[in-house]
CSV table of C-alpha atoms in Angstrom, one decimal:
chain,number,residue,atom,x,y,z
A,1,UNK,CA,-37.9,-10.5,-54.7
A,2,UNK,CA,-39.2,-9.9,-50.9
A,3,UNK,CA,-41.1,-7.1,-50.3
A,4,UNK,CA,-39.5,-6.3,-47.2
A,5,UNK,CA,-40.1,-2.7,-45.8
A,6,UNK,CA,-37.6,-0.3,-47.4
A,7,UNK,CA,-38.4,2.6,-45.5
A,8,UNK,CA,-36.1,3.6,-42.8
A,9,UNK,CA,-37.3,3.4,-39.6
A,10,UNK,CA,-37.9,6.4,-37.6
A,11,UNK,CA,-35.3,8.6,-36.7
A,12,UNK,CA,-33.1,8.6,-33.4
A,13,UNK,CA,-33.8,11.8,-31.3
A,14,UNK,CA,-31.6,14.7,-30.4
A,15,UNK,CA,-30.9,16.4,-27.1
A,16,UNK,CA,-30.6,19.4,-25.5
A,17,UNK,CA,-27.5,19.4,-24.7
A,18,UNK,CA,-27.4,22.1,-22.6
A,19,UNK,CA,-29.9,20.3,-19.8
A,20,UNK,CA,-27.9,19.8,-16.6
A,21,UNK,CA,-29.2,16.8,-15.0
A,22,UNK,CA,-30.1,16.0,-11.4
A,23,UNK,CA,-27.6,15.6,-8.3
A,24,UNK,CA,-29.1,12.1,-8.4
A,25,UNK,CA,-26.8,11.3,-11.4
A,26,UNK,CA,-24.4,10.1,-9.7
A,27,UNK,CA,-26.4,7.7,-7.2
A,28,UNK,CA,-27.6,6.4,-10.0
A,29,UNK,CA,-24.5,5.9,-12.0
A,30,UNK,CA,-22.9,4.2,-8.8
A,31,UNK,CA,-25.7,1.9,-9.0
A,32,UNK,CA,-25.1,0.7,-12.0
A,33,UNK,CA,-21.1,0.2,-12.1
A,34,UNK,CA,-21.8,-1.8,-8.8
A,35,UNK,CA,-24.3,-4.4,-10.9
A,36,UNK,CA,-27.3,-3.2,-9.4
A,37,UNK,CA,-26.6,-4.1,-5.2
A,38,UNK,CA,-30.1,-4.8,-4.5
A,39,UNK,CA,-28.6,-4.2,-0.7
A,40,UNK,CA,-27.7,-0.5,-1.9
A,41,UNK,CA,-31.1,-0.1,-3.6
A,42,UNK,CA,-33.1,-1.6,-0.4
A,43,UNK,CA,-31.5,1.1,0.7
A,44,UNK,CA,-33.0,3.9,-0.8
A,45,UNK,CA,-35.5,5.9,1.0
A,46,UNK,CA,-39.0,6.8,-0.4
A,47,UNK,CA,-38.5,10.4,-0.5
A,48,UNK,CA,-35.3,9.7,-2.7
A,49,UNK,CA,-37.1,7.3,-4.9
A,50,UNK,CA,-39.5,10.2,-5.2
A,51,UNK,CA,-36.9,12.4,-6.7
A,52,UNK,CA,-35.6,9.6,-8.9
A,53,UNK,CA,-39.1,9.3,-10.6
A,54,UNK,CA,-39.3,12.8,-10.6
A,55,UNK,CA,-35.7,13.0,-12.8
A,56,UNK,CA,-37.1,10.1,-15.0
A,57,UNK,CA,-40.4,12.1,-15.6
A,58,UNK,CA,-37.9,14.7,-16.8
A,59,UNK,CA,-35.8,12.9,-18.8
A,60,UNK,CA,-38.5,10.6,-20.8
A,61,UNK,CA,-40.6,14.2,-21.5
A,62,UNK,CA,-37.3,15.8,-23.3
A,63,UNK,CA,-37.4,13.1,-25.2
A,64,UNK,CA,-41.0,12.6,-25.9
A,65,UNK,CA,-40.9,16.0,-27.3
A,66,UNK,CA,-38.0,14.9,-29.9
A,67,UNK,CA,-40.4,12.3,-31.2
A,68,UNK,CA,-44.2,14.1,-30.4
A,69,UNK,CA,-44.6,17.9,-32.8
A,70,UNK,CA,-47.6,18.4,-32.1
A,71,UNK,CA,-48.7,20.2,-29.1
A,72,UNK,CA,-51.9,18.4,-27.5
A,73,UNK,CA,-50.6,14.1,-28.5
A,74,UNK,CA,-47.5,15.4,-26.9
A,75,UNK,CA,-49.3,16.8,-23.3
A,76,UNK,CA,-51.1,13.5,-23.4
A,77,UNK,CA,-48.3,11.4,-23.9
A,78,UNK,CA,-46.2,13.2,-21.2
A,79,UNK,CA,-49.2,12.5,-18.5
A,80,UNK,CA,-49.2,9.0,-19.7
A,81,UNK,CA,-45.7,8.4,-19.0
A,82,UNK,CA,-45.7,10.3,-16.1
A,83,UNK,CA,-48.6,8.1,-14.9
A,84,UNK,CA,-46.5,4.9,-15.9
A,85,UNK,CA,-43.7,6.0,-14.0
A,86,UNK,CA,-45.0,7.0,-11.0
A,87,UNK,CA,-47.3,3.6,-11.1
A,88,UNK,CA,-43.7,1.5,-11.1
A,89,UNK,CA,-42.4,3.8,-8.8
A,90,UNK,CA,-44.7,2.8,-6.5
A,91,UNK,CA,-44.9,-1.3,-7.2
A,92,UNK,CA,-43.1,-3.7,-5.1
A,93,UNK,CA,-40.3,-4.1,-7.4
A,94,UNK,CA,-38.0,-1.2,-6.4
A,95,UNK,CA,-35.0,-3.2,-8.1
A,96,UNK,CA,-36.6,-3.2,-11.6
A,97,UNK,CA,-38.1,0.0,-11.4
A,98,UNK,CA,-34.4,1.9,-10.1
A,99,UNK,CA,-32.8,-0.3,-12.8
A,100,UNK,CA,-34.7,0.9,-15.6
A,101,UNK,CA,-34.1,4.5,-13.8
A,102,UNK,CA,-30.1,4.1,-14.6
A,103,UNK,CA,-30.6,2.4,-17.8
A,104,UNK,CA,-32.4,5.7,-19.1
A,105,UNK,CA,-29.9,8.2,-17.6
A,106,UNK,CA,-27.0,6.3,-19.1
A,107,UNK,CA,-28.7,5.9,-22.1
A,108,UNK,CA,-29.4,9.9,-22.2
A,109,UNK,CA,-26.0,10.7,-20.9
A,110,UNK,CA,-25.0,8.9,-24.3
A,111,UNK,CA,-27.5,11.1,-26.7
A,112,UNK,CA,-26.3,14.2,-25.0
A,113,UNK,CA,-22.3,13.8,-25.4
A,114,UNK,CA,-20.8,16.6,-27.1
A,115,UNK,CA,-19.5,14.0,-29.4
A,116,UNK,CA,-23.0,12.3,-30.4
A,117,UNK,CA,-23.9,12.2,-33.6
A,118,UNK,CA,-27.4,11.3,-34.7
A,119,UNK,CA,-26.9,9.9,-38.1
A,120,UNK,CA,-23.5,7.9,-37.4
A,121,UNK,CA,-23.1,4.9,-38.8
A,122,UNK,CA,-23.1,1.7,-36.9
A,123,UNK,CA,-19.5,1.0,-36.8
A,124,UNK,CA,-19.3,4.8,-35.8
A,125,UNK,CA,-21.9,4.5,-33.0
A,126,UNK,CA,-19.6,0.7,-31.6
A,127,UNK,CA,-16.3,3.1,-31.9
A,128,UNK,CA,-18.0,6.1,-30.3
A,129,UNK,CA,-19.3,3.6,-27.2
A,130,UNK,CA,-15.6,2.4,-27.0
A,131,UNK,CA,-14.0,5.1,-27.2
A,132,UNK,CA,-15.9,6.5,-24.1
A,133,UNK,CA,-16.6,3.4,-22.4
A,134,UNK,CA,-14.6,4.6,-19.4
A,135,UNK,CA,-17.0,7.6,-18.8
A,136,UNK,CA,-20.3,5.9,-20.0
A,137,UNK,CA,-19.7,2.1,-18.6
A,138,UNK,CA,-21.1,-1.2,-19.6
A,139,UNK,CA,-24.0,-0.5,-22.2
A,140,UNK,CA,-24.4,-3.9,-23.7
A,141,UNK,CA,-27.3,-4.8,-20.8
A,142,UNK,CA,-29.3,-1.3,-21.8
A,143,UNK,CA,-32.4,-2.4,-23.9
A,144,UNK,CA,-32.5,1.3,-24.8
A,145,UNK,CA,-28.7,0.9,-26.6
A,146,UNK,CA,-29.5,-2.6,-28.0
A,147,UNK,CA,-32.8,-0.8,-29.8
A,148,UNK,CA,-30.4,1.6,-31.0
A,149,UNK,CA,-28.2,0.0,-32.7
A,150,UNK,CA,-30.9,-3.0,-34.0
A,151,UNK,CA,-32.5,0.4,-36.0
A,152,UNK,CA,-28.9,1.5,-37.2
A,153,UNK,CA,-28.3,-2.0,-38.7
A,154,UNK,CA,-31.8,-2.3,-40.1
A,155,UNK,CA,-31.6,1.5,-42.0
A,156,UNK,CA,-28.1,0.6,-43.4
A,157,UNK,CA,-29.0,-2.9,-44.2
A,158,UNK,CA,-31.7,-0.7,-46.3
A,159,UNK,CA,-28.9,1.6,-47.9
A,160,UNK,CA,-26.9,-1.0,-48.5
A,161,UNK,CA,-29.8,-2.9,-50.8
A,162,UNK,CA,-30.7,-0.1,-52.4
A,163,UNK,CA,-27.5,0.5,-53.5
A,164,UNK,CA,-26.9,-3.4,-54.6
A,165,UNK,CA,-29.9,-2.6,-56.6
A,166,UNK,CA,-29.0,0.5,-58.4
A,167,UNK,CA,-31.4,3.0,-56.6
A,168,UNK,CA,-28.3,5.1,-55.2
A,169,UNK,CA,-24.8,5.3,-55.9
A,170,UNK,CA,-22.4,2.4,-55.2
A,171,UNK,CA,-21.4,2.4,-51.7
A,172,UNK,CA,-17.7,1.4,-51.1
A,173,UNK,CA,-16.6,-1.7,-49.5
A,174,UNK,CA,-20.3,-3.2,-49.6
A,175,UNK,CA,-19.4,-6.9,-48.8
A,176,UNK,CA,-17.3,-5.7,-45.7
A,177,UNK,CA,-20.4,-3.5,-44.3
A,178,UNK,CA,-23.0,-6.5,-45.1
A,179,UNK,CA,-20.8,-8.9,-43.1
A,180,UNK,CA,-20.0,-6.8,-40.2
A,181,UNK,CA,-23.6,-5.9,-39.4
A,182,UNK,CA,-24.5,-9.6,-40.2
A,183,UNK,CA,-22.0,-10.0,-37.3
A,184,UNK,CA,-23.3,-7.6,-35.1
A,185,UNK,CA,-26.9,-9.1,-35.7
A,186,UNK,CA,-25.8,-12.3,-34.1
A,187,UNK,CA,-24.2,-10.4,-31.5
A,188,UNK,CA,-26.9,-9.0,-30.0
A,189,UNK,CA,-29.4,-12.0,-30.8
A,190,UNK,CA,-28.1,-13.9,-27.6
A,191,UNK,CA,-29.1,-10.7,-25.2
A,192,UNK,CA,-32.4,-10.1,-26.6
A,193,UNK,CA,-33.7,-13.7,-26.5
A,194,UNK,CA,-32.2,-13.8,-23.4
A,195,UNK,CA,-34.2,-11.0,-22.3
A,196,UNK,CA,-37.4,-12.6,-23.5
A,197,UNK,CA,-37.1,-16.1,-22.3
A,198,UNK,CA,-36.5,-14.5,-18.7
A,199,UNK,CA,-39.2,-12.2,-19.0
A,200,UNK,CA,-41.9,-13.5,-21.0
A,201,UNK,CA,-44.5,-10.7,-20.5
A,202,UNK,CA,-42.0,-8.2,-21.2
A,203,UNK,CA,-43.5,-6.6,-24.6
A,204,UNK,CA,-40.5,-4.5,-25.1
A,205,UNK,CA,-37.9,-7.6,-25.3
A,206,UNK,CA,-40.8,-9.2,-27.8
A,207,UNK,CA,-40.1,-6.2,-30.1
A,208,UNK,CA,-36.4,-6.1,-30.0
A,209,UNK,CA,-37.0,-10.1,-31.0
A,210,UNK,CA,-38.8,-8.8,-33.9
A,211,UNK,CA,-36.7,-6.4,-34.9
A,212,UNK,CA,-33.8,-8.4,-34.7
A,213,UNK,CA,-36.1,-11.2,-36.9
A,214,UNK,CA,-37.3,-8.8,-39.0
A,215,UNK,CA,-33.6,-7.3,-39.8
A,216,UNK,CA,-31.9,-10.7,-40.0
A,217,UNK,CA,-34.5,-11.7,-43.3
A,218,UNK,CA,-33.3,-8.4,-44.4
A,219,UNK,CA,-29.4,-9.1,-44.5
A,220,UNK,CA,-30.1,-13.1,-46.2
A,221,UNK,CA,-31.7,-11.1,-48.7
A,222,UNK,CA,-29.3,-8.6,-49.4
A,223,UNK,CA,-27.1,-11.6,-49.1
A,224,UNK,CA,-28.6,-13.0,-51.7
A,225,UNK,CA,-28.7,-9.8,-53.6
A,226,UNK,CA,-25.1,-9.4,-53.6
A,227,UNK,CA,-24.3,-13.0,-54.5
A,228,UNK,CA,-26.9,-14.5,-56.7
A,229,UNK,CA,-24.8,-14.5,-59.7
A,230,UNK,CA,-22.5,-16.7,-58.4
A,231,UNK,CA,-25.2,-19.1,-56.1
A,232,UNK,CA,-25.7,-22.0,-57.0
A,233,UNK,CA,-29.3,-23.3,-56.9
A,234,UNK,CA,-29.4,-25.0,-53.5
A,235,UNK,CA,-27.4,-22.0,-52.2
A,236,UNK,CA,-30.6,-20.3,-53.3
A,237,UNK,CA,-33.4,-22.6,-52.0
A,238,UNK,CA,-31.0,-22.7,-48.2
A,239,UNK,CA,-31.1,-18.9,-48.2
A,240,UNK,CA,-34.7,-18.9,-49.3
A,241,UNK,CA,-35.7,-21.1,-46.3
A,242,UNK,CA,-33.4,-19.8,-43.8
A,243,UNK,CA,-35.2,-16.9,-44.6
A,244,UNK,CA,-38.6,-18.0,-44.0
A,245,UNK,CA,-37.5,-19.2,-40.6
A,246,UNK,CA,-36.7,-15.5,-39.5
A,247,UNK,CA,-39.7,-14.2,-41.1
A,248,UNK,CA,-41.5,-16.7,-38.9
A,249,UNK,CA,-40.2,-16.1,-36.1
A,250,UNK,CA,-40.8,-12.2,-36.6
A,251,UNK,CA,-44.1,-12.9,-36.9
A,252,UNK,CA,-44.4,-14.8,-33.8
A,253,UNK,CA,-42.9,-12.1,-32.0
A,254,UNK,CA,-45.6,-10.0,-33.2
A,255,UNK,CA,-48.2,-12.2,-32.5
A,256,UNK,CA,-46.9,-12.2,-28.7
A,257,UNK,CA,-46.9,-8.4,-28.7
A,258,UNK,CA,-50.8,-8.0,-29.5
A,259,UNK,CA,-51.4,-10.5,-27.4
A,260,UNK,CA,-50.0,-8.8,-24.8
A,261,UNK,CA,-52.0,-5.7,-25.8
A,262,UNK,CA,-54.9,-7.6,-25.3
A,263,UNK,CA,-54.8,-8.6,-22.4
A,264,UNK,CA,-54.9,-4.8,-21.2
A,265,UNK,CA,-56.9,-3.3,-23.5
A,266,UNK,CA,-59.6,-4.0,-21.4
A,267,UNK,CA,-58.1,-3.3,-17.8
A,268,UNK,CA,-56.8,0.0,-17.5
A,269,UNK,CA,-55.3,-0.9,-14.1
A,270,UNK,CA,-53.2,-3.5,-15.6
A,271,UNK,CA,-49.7,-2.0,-17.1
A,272,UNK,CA,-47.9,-3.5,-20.0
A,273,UNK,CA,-44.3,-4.7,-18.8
A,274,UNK,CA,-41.9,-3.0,-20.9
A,275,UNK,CA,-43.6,0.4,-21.9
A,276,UNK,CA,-41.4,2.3,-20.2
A,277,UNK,CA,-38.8,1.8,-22.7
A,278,UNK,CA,-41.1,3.3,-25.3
A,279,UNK,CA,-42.0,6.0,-22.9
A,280,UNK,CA,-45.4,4.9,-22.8
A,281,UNK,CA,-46.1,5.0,-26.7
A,282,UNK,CA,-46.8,1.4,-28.8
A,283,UNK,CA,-43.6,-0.3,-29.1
A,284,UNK,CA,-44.3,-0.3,-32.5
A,285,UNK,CA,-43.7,3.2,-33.2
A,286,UNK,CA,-40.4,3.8,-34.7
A,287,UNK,CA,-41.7,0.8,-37.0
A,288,UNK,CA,-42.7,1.8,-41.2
A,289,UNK,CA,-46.3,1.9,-39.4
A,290,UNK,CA,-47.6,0.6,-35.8
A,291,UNK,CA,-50.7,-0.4,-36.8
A,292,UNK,CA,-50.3,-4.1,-36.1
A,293,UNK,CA,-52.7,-5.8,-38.2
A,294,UNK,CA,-51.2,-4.3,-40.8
A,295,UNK,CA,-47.8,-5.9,-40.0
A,296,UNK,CA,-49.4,-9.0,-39.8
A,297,UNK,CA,-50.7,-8.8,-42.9
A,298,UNK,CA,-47.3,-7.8,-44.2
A,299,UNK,CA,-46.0,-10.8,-42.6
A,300,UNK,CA,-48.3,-13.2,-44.0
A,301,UNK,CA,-47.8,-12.0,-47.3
A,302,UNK,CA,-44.3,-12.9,-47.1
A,303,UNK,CA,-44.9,-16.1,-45.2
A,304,UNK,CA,-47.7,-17.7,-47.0
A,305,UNK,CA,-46.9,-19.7,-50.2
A,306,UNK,CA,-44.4,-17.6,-51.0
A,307,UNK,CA,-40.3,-18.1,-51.4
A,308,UNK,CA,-39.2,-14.5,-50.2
A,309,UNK,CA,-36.2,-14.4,-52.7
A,310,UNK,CA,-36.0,-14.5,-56.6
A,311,UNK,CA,-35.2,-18.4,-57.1
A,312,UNK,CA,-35.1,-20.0,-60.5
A,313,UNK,CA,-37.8,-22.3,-61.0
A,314,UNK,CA,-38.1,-25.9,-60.4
């Protein structure tokens, strides 16, 4: 049996509500719906691009502060973003940086609808998106949505294994829910790798590719949880190597990210591409642990000599 992490990863945040947010919503918004114009965002003057940093500062600290308790890590990661924010502000690339300005409002505009529910189940979260797809738009480009739901899909992939292996009630229509995120899985694997393939330093998109990895090994083996009564032996050794090949590929994606890491450790001039979408925190951090030598080791465990799922023996 594969020693997969059974913890859930960590929880989504919640929202004040109440927040009214900045006249520059709608700029922003109008932005977006137009596919990013880079004519309309040439157009933006500096003092405006000031105020949209300003409203991202904002933003990013209210939810910082959903995922920081304690009083001094949380000052210090709010001047670190800050920091980040300002830095990309400033670069040449005014596209990318008023881009990732409209992804984050949409993506908070999302969190903060009356009708948002934290712990929602996947299919909830798709309906909820649809249902309101007039008022929020397109989200299937917003890394911050795609993270969402790959976490969604890996914590019910969980529930649904521990309830295949007796650790919590039956859950009703089991086979249904393992398909449909097994499904969903495949739909967002196109996006991410896209992502990465287009933005190779970009240690955000290397993350969602692990998660996605990483989540995928998860449904073969409840896959083969669910089915291994009725699998033949071959069925068994296919699953087992498919499985390896996600587990591989996770690990490769981690190997990218701390390589990336590396290369700044040393330079603290040099930002990490992507960090913005973990508000300045690892990337790691909503993982079982972000240390990642210790998700190497994990990895390697799994990876090295070893046939991830219970086979019969040869």
């Amino acid at each position: 049996m594969l020693g997969l992490f059974s913890y859930k990863l960590k929880p989504q945040e919640g929202i004040d509500k109440n927040k009214t947010l900045s006249e520059l919503t709608a700029l922003l918004t109008a932005i977006r719906v137009s596919g990013y114009n880079t004519e309309e965002i040439a157009s933006i003057s500096k003092a405006k691009l000031s105020l949209i940093s300003a409203l991202i500062i904002n933003l990013g600290n209210k939810i910082l502060k959903t995922r920081i308790e304690s009083e001094e890590p949380l000052a210090r990661a709010k001047l670190d973003f800050s920091q980040l924010i300002k830095r990309l502000a400033g670069d040449s690339n005014t596209v990318a940086f008023v881009r990732y300005a409209c992804q984050l409002l949409q993506y908070y505009t999302l969190l903060c609808d009356k009708e948002f529910v934290p712990d929602m189940t996947l299919q909830d979260w798709q309906n909820f998106l649809y249902i309101n797809k007039e008022s929020f738009g397109d989200t299937t480009n917003n890394p911050f949505v795609i993270e969402y739901a790959l976490i969604k899909i890996f914590n019910q992939l969980n529930e649904l294994t521990d309830s295949v292996e007796g650790k919590i009630a039956p859950l009703p229509q089991l086979d249904e829910t393992r398909l449909y995120l097994h499904h969903r899985l495949e739909k967002l694997a196109e996006t991410i790798n896209l992502w990465a393939s287009n933005d190779t330093n970009n240690v955000f998109f290397h993350y969602l590719k692990f998660v996605y990895h990483y989540a995928y090994s998860k449904a073969i083996e409840l896959q083969f949880l669910a089915k291994k009564v009725s699998l033949t032996e071959e069925e068994n050794v296919n699953l087992s190597d498919s499985q390896q090949l996600y587990l591989l590929a996770a690990k490769d994606s981690i190997n990218k990210i701390d390589t990336l890491y590396e290369q700044t450790k040393n330079n603290a001039q040099l930002v990490i591409q992507g960090t913005e979408f973990s508000f300045g925190l690892n990337v790691l951090i909503k993982l079982p642990t972000s240390d990642i030598n210790q998700i190497k080791e994990h990895l390697s465990s799994l990876t090295i000599g070893n046939r991830p799922l219970s086979l019969p023996s040869h």
